[in-house]
Amino acid sequence: MASLTDLINLDLSDTTEKIIAEYIWIGGSGLDIRSKGRTLPGPVTNPSKLPKWNYDGSSTGQAPGDDSEVILYPQAIFKDPFRRGNNILVICDCYTPAGEPIPTNKRYNAAKIFSHPDVVAEEPWYGIEQEYTLLQKDVKWPLGWPIGGFPGPQGPYYCAAGADKSFGRDIVDAHYKACLYAGINISGINGEVMPGQWEFQVGPTVGISSGDQVWAARYILERITEIAGVVLSFDPKPIQGDWNGAGAHTNYSTKSMRSDGGYDVIKSAIEKLGKRHKEHIAAYGEGNERRLTGRHETADINTFLWGVANRGASIRVGRETEKDGKGYFEDRRPASNMDPYVVTSMIAETTILRKP
């Protein structure tokens, strides 16, 4: 007799050409990831070949009950590491039946910015360092921490090994491999400074693909923590006190920055970012004021400063970039719960489309 595991792992290609497409979208809070599956007659690799679909927006805080239909537009396809075979994950954005983007659809405006000829010509590259915290399910306390108590102070946990220093590595490695399977350009993982906190990096990615890939990676991580019975938190300061917060440092470069003479372009871009500091901070995640205190490797939320190899700055330029006279820089301000569509497109808009 088949077990539940046997049924979950059934290879559909043995008996049918039909596949399952898991349509994924962002709910009303801007961070809640929703999804549902549908059967398609055969394999699909181009999102434009996928049918639009709909859902009940009144159940996700995105539409009133008397006019609840929201339409899903497929935008990006990834291989499904859970169902495997030809089955797929589909990143979607959301529209009214009349074809207007709903207010929580941040991808729509980002796509407009990234399709601007001046932005396309600059080929903006992104590398996003997504930090997150794993919590014990029933007590919402970090994984590996004594319930109601605290571990030893920070210091031994960053990039550490050992049962008393590293908590949740099985989840992290499962996620790493699942992202590679899915076709996400995940470039690394590491344990973070606060125990129970980890990071994965997505990039380099170009333009709108950065947001698609980060959201797909977040979805996969949500599913893996669901299987493991662990709660995933993107709160930028999950534990108050002398503990590091969680950010989403965003590494960025343009073709001009990567070319000879690029260091001057980088400095000009940083100057533009400084002039819009308040606007960027307002868009860089909820609760970020609890994280950007000027301590724990952050700059104060009200202060904009940049420096070479300075992890206490708003913008960090690497030693190699300074030495080579070209390269990339890191915006350290975004919170872990930021929307990657908003952050990546805003950086491109400020640095490429805004005139000095």
GROMACS .gro file of C-alpha atoms in nm:
model
  356
    1MET     CA    1   0.000   0.000   0.000
    2ALA     CA    2   0.128   0.346  -0.087
    3SER     CA    3   0.236   0.571   0.195
    4LEU     CA    4   0.171   0.945   0.207
    5THR     CA    5   0.536   1.003   0.116
    6ASP     CA    6   0.502   0.775  -0.186
    7LEU     CA    7   0.200   0.969  -0.307
    8ILE     CA    8   0.366   1.306  -0.256
    9ASN     CA    9   0.664   1.186  -0.458
   10LEU     CA   10   0.462   1.041  -0.746
   11ASP     CA   11   0.626   1.111  -1.082
   12LEU     CA   12   0.333   1.231  -1.294
   13SER     CA   13   0.533   1.202  -1.617
   14ASP     CA   14   0.493   0.822  -1.597
   15THR     CA   15   0.119   0.845  -1.659
   16THR     CA   16   0.022   1.190  -1.792
   17GLU     CA   17   0.156   1.494  -1.974
   18LYS     CA   18  -0.043   1.720  -1.742
   19ILE     CA   19   0.149   1.935  -1.495
   20ILE     CA   20   0.070   2.135  -1.182
   21ALA     CA   21   0.139   2.508  -1.180
   22GLU     CA   22   0.150   2.676  -0.838
   23TYR     CA   23   0.043   3.039  -0.887
   24ILE     CA   24   0.213   3.262  -0.627
   25TRP     CA   25   0.123   3.620  -0.538
   26ILE     CA   26   0.173   3.878  -0.263
   27GLY     CA   27  -0.120   3.941  -0.029
   28GLY     CA   28  -0.261   4.252   0.129
   29SER     CA   29   0.004   4.304   0.398
   30GLY     CA   30   0.274   4.329   0.132
   31LEU     CA   31   0.466   4.040   0.286
   32ASP     CA   32   0.217   3.753   0.309
   33ILE     CA   33   0.281   3.510   0.026
   34ARG     CA   34  -0.025   3.332  -0.111
   35SER     CA   35  -0.050   3.049  -0.363
   36LYS     CA   36  -0.282   2.795  -0.521
   37GLY     CA   37  -0.234   2.523  -0.778
   38ARG     CA   38  -0.399   2.438  -1.108
   39THR     CA   39  -0.365   2.164  -1.366
   40LEU     CA   40  -0.231   2.249  -1.711
   41PRO     CA   41  -0.240   2.020  -2.018
   42GLY     CA   42   0.138   2.008  -2.059
   43PRO     CA   43   0.476   2.165  -1.980
   44VAL     CA   44   0.510   2.543  -2.005
   45THR     CA   45   0.833   2.746  -2.001
   46ASN     CA   46   0.711   3.091  -2.110
   47PRO     CA   47   0.489   3.286  -1.866
   48SER     CA   48   0.307   3.451  -2.158
   49LYS     CA   49   0.174   3.105  -2.250
   50LEU     CA   50   0.011   3.060  -1.910
   51PRO     CA   51  -0.355   3.146  -1.853
   52LYS     CA   52  -0.450   3.433  -1.628
   53TRP     CA   53  -0.638   3.327  -1.317
   54ASN     CA   54  -0.836   3.486  -1.037
   55TYR     CA   55  -0.873   3.469  -0.660
   56ASP     CA   56  -1.088   3.605  -0.380
   57GLY     CA   57  -0.924   3.937  -0.293
   58SER     CA   58  -1.163   3.991  -0.002
   59SER     CA   59  -0.988   3.704   0.177
   60THR     CA   60  -0.642   3.859   0.135
   61GLY     CA   61  -0.727   4.220   0.222
   62GLN     CA   62  -0.706   4.329  -0.142
   63ALA     CA   63  -1.068   4.373  -0.252
   64PRO     CA   64  -1.415   4.433  -0.101
   65GLY     CA   65  -1.653   4.140  -0.056
   66ASP     CA   66  -1.906   4.275  -0.307
   67ASP     CA   67  -1.642   4.300  -0.582
   68SER     CA   68  -1.381   4.051  -0.470
   69GLU     CA   69  -1.231   3.914  -0.791
   70VAL     CA   70  -0.860   3.989  -0.845
   71ILE     CA   71  -0.683   3.869  -1.159
   72LEU     CA   72  -0.344   3.698  -1.153
   73TYR     CA   73  -0.105   3.775  -1.440
   74PRO     CA   74   0.177   3.516  -1.469
   75GLN     CA   75   0.517   3.690  -1.486
   76ALA     CA   76   0.797   3.442  -1.410
   77ILE     CA   77   0.834   3.064  -1.404
   78PHE     CA   78   1.054   2.850  -1.178
   79LYS     CA   79   1.088   2.474  -1.150
   80ASP     CA   80   0.891   2.334  -0.856
   81PRO     CA   81   1.133   2.170  -0.608
   82PHE     CA   82   0.842   2.021  -0.410
   83ARG     CA   83   0.644   1.845  -0.686
   84ARG     CA   84   0.945   1.825  -0.921
   85GLY     CA   85   0.915   1.681  -1.271
   86ASN     CA   86   0.773   1.936  -1.516
   87ASN     CA   87   0.569   2.107  -1.246
   88ILE     CA   88   0.630   2.479  -1.196
   89LEU     CA   89   0.608   2.772  -0.959
   90VAL     CA   90   0.461   3.086  -1.116
   91ILE     CA   91   0.527   3.434  -0.979
   92CYS     CA   92   0.225   3.654  -1.054
   93ASP     CA   93   0.117   4.012  -1.000
   94CYS     CA   94  -0.237   4.130  -0.940
   95TYR     CA   95  -0.492   4.337  -1.135
   96THR     CA   96  -0.857   4.436  -1.131
   97PRO     CA   97  -1.085   4.270  -1.389
   98ALA     CA   98  -1.052   4.595  -1.588
   99GLY     CA   99  -0.678   4.542  -1.612
  100GLU     CA  100  -0.563   4.804  -1.360
  101PRO     CA  101  -0.287   4.708  -1.113
  102ILE     CA  102  -0.426   4.689  -0.760
  103PRO     CA  103  -0.258   4.911  -0.495
  104THR     CA  104  -0.046   4.627  -0.351
  105ASN     CA  105   0.095   4.538  -0.694
  106LYS     CA  106   0.444   4.684  -0.659
  107ARG     CA  107   0.581   4.488  -0.952
  108TYR     CA  108   0.385   4.691  -1.208
  109ASN     CA  109   0.560   5.021  -1.136
  110ALA     CA  110   0.897   4.850  -1.097
  111ALA     CA  111   0.858   4.693  -1.442
  112LYS     CA  112   0.789   5.039  -1.590
  113ILE     CA  113   1.110   5.176  -1.439
  114PHE     CA  114   1.317   4.878  -1.551
  115SER     CA  115   1.180   4.902  -1.906
  116HIS     CA  116   1.282   5.269  -1.940
  117PRO     CA  117   1.542   5.290  -2.220
  118ASP     CA  118   1.794   5.470  -1.998
  119VAL     CA  119   1.767   5.197  -1.734
  120VAL     CA  120   1.781   4.915  -1.989
  121ALA     CA  121   2.099   5.067  -2.135
  122GLU     CA  122   2.266   5.065  -1.792
  123GLU     CA  123   2.190   4.694  -1.722
  124PRO     CA  124   2.139   4.734  -1.344
  125TRP     CA  125   2.271   4.437  -1.149
  126TYR     CA  126   2.153   4.348  -0.800
  127GLY     CA  127   2.270   4.117  -0.526
  128ILE     CA  128   2.027   4.101  -0.235
  129GLU     CA  129   2.135   3.966   0.104
  130GLN     CA  130   1.812   3.842   0.260
  131GLU     CA  131   1.840   3.796   0.636
  132TYR     CA  132   1.570   3.612   0.830
  133THR     CA  133   1.505   3.456   1.170
  134LEU     CA  134   1.383   3.105   1.247
  135LEU     CA  135   1.140   3.084   1.539
  136GLN     CA  136   1.016   2.794   1.749
  137LYS     CA  137   0.659   2.734   1.637
  138ASP     CA  138   0.458   2.741   1.960
  139VAL     CA  139   0.650   3.008   2.151
  140LYS     CA  140   0.768   3.238   1.866
  141TRP     CA  141   1.116   3.248   2.021
  142PRO     CA  142   1.432   3.204   1.810
  143LEU     CA  143   1.535   2.853   1.720
  144GLY     CA  144   1.800   2.718   1.959
  145TRP     CA  145   1.724   2.972   2.233
  146PRO     CA  146   1.614   2.844   2.575
  147ILE     CA  147   1.240   2.907   2.608
  148GLY     CA  148   1.188   3.223   2.807
  149GLY     CA  149   1.563   3.278   2.829
  150PHE     CA  150   1.862   3.393   2.630
  151PRO     CA  151   2.174   3.232   2.484
  152GLY     CA  152   2.521   3.369   2.548
  153PRO     CA  153   2.603   3.708   2.395
  154GLN     CA  154   2.672   3.754   2.026
  155GLY     CA  155   3.015   3.666   1.898
  156PRO     CA  156   3.043   3.289   1.846
  157TYR     CA  157   2.739   3.243   1.620
  158TYR     CA  158   2.826   3.422   1.294
  159CYS     CA  159   2.916   3.164   1.024
  160ALA     CA  160   2.962   2.913   1.306
  161ALA     CA  161   2.942   2.535   1.329
  162GLY     CA  162   2.838   2.328   1.629
  163ALA     CA  163   2.520   2.225   1.807
  164ASP     CA  164   2.559   2.506   2.062
  165LYS     CA  165   2.615   2.777   1.801
  166SER     CA  166   2.429   2.689   1.480
  167PHE     CA  167   2.052   2.632   1.479
  168GLY     CA  168   1.848   2.536   1.172
  169ARG     CA  169   2.118   2.437   0.924
  170ASP     CA  170   1.902   2.156   0.780
  171ILE     CA  171   1.638   2.413   0.681
  172VAL     CA  172   1.902   2.645   0.535
  173ASP     CA  173   2.069   2.376   0.325
  174ALA     CA  174   1.734   2.239   0.205
  175HIS     CA  175   1.642   2.590   0.095
  176TYR     CA  176   1.978   2.644  -0.076
  177LYS     CA  177   1.943   2.331  -0.290
  178ALA     CA  178   1.572   2.390  -0.359
  179CYS     CA  179   1.648   2.739  -0.492
  180LEU     CA  180   1.922   2.605  -0.720
  181TYR     CA  181   1.681   2.338  -0.843
  182ALA     CA  182   1.417   2.603  -0.910
  183GLY     CA  183   1.654   2.808  -1.125
  184ILE     CA  184   1.698   3.092  -0.878
  185ASN     CA  185   2.042   3.252  -0.891
  186ILE     CA  186   2.106   3.199  -0.521
  187SER     CA  187   2.473   3.275  -0.470
  188GLY     CA  188   2.531   3.177  -0.109
  189ILE     CA  189   2.413   3.135   0.249
  190ASN     CA  190   2.560   3.199   0.594
  191GLY     CA  191   2.473   3.197   0.961
  192GLU     CA  192   2.418   3.546   1.099
  193VAL     CA  193   2.539   3.729   1.411
  194MET     CA  194   2.227   3.659   1.619
  195PRO     CA  195   2.175   3.286   1.688
  196GLY     CA  196   1.878   3.147   1.498
  197GLN     CA  197   1.926   3.407   1.225
  198TRP     CA  198   2.047   3.326   0.874
  199GLU     CA  199   2.102   3.487   0.536
  200PHE     CA  200   2.076   3.386   0.173
  201GLN     CA  201   2.197   3.592  -0.120
  202VAL     CA  202   2.026   3.622  -0.459
  203GLY     CA  203   2.229   3.764  -0.745
  204PRO     CA  204   2.368   3.892  -0.958
  205THR     CA  205   2.032   3.944  -1.123
  206VAL     CA  206   1.928   4.207  -1.376
  207GLY     CA  207   1.637   4.446  -1.336
  208ILE     CA  208   1.290   4.310  -1.258
  209SER     CA  209   1.425   3.955  -1.235
  210SER     CA  210   1.580   4.044  -0.900
  211GLY     CA  211   1.240   4.097  -0.738
  212ASP     CA  212   1.093   3.786  -0.903
  213GLN     CA  213   1.376   3.568  -0.778
  214VAL     CA  214   1.376   3.703  -0.422
  215TRP     CA  215   1.000   3.650  -0.392
  216ALA     CA  216   1.033   3.297  -0.531
  217ALA     CA  217   1.314   3.224  -0.282
  218ARG     CA  218   1.102   3.361   0.003
  219TYR     CA  219   0.811   3.140  -0.101
  220ILE     CA  220   1.030   2.831  -0.112
  221LEU     CA  221   1.168   2.914   0.234
  222GLU     CA  222   0.815   2.955   0.370
  223ARG     CA  223   0.724   2.612   0.236
  224ILE     CA  224   1.036   2.447   0.379
  225THR     CA  225   0.985   2.598   0.725
  226GLU     CA  226   0.621   2.483   0.704
  227ILE     CA  227   0.743   2.126   0.650
  228ALA     CA  228   0.995   2.160   0.934
  229GLY     CA  229   0.737   2.302   1.179
  230VAL     CA  230   0.940   2.622   1.224
  231VAL     CA  231   0.813   2.980   1.189
  232LEU     CA  232   0.988   3.214   0.944
  233SER     CA  233   1.024   3.579   1.045
  234PHE     CA  234   1.133   3.874   0.832
  235ASP     CA  235   1.094   4.117   1.123
  236PRO     CA  236   1.382   4.368   1.107
  237LYS     CA  237   1.435   4.353   1.486
  238PRO     CA  238   1.280   4.030   1.615
  239ILE     CA  239   1.449   4.052   1.955
  240GLN     CA  240   1.495   4.384   2.130
  241GLY     CA  241   1.816   4.463   2.314
  242ASP     CA  242   2.177   4.389   2.233
  243TRP     CA  243   2.101   4.166   1.934
  244ASN     CA  244   2.153   4.230   1.565
  245GLY     CA  245   1.851   4.312   1.354
  246ALA     CA  246   1.770   4.162   1.015
  247GLY     CA  247   1.824   4.351   0.692
  248ALA     CA  248   1.821   4.299   0.317
  249HIS     CA  249   2.143   4.469   0.209
  250THR     CA  250   2.114   4.550  -0.159
  251ASN     CA  251   2.429   4.539  -0.371
  252TYR     CA  252   2.402   4.741  -0.691
  253SER     CA  253   2.592   4.839  -1.002
  254THR     CA  254   2.527   4.972  -1.350
  255LYS     CA  255   2.722   4.921  -1.671
  256SER     CA  256   2.882   5.264  -1.621
  257MET     CA  257   2.987   5.174  -1.265
  258ARG     CA  258   3.139   4.847  -1.383
  259SER     CA  259   3.339   5.021  -1.658
  260ASP     CA  260   3.661   5.220  -1.637
  261GLY     CA  261   3.598   5.545  -1.450
  262GLY     CA  262   3.308   5.383  -1.270
  263TYR     CA  263   3.412   5.504  -0.924
  264ASP     CA  264   3.313   5.860  -1.014
  265VAL     CA  265   2.974   5.729  -1.132
  266ILE     CA  266   2.935   5.545  -0.801
  267LYS     CA  267   3.009   5.858  -0.601
  268SER     CA  268   2.758   6.056  -0.807
  269ALA     CA  269   2.495   5.786  -0.752
  270ILE     CA  270   2.557   5.786  -0.377
  271GLU     CA  271   2.516   6.164  -0.372
  272LYS     CA  272   2.177   6.125  -0.542
  273LEU     CA  273   2.074   5.859  -0.289
  274GLY     CA  274   2.167   6.091  -0.003
  275LYS     CA  275   1.938   6.364  -0.137
  276ARG     CA  276   1.642   6.120  -0.130
  277HIS     CA  277   1.733   5.951   0.198
  278LYS     CA  278   1.397   6.008   0.366
  279GLU     CA  279   1.203   5.885   0.063
  280HIS     CA  280   1.409   5.567   0.046
  281ILE     CA  281   1.382   5.501   0.419
  282ALA     CA  282   1.003   5.535   0.397
  283ALA     CA  283   0.999   5.264   0.129
  284TYR     CA  284   1.261   5.031   0.278
  285GLY     CA  285   1.044   4.823   0.514
  286GLU     CA  286   0.814   4.844   0.816
  287GLY     CA  287   0.969   4.869   1.161
  288ASN     CA  288   1.309   4.962   1.022
  289GLU     CA  289   1.347   5.233   1.287
  290ARG     CA  290   1.386   4.954   1.544
  291ARG     CA  291   1.684   4.822   1.346
  292LEU     CA  292   1.859   5.136   1.216
  293THR     CA  293   1.980   5.268   1.551
  294GLY     CA  294   2.345   5.338   1.471
  295ARG     CA  295   2.442   5.020   1.655
  296HIS     CA  296   2.475   4.656   1.550
  297GLU     CA  297   2.631   4.733   1.211
  298THR     CA  298   2.381   5.001   1.108
  299ALA     CA  299   2.375   5.376   1.050
  300ASP     CA  300   2.117   5.580   1.240
  301ILE     CA  301   1.792   5.602   1.045
  302ASN     CA  302   1.806   5.983   1.037
  303THR     CA  303   2.166   6.000   0.915
  304PHE     CA  304   2.297   5.934   0.566
  305LEU     CA  305   2.664   5.855   0.532
  306TRP     CA  306   2.881   5.636   0.315
  307GLY     CA  307   3.226   5.491   0.350
  308VAL     CA  308   3.471   5.236   0.220
  309ALA     CA  309   3.444   4.904   0.408
  310ASN     CA  310   3.226   5.075   0.671
  311ARG     CA  311   2.946   4.847   0.792
  312GLY     CA  312   2.814   5.128   1.011
  313ALA     CA  313   2.737   5.340   0.706
  314SER     CA  314   2.418   5.376   0.502
  315ILE     CA  315   2.614   5.291   0.187
  316ARG     CA  316   2.924   5.072   0.194
  317VAL     CA  317   3.177   5.071  -0.088
  318GLY     CA  318   3.407   4.770  -0.098
  319ARG     CA  319   3.786   4.795  -0.080
  320GLU     CA  320   3.812   4.616  -0.415
  321THR     CA  321   3.583   4.872  -0.581
  322GLU     CA  322   3.795   5.156  -0.443
  323LYS     CA  323   4.115   4.982  -0.557
  324ASP     CA  324   3.987   4.898  -0.907
  325GLY     CA  325   3.819   5.235  -0.957
  326LYS     CA  326   3.498   5.060  -1.062
  327GLY     CA  327   3.251   4.802  -0.938
  328TYR     CA  328   2.947   4.811  -0.711
  329PHE     CA  329   2.821   4.946  -0.379
  330GLU     CA  330   2.596   4.816  -0.103
  331ASP     CA  331   2.285   4.993   0.025
  332ARG     CA  332   2.267   4.870   0.387
  333ARG     CA  333   1.942   5.048   0.474
  334PRO     CA  334   1.669   4.809   0.349
  335ALA     CA  335   1.498   4.602   0.619
  336SER     CA  336   1.455   4.226   0.591
  337ASN     CA  337   1.083   4.275   0.520
  338MET     CA  338   1.135   4.519   0.232
  339ASP     CA  339   0.966   4.460  -0.102
  340PRO     CA  340   1.246   4.384  -0.352
  341TYR     CA  341   1.041   4.528  -0.638
  342VAL     CA  342   1.021   4.861  -0.456
  343VAL     CA  343   1.383   4.877  -0.338
  344THR     CA  344   1.552   4.769  -0.662
  345SER     CA  345   1.342   4.993  -0.887
  346MET     CA  346   1.374   5.290  -0.652
  347ILE     CA  347   1.753   5.262  -0.651
  348ALA     CA  348   1.754   5.249  -1.032
  349GLU     CA  349   1.515   5.544  -1.057
  350THR     CA  350   1.720   5.759  -0.818
  351THR     CA  351   2.062   5.678  -0.962
  352ILE     CA  352   1.982   5.655  -1.334
  353LEU     CA  353   1.668   5.856  -1.407
  354ARG     CA  354   1.709   6.140  -1.155
  355LYS     CA  355   1.924   6.421  -1.284
  356PRO     CA  356   2.181   6.588  -1.051
   0.00000   0.00000   0.00000
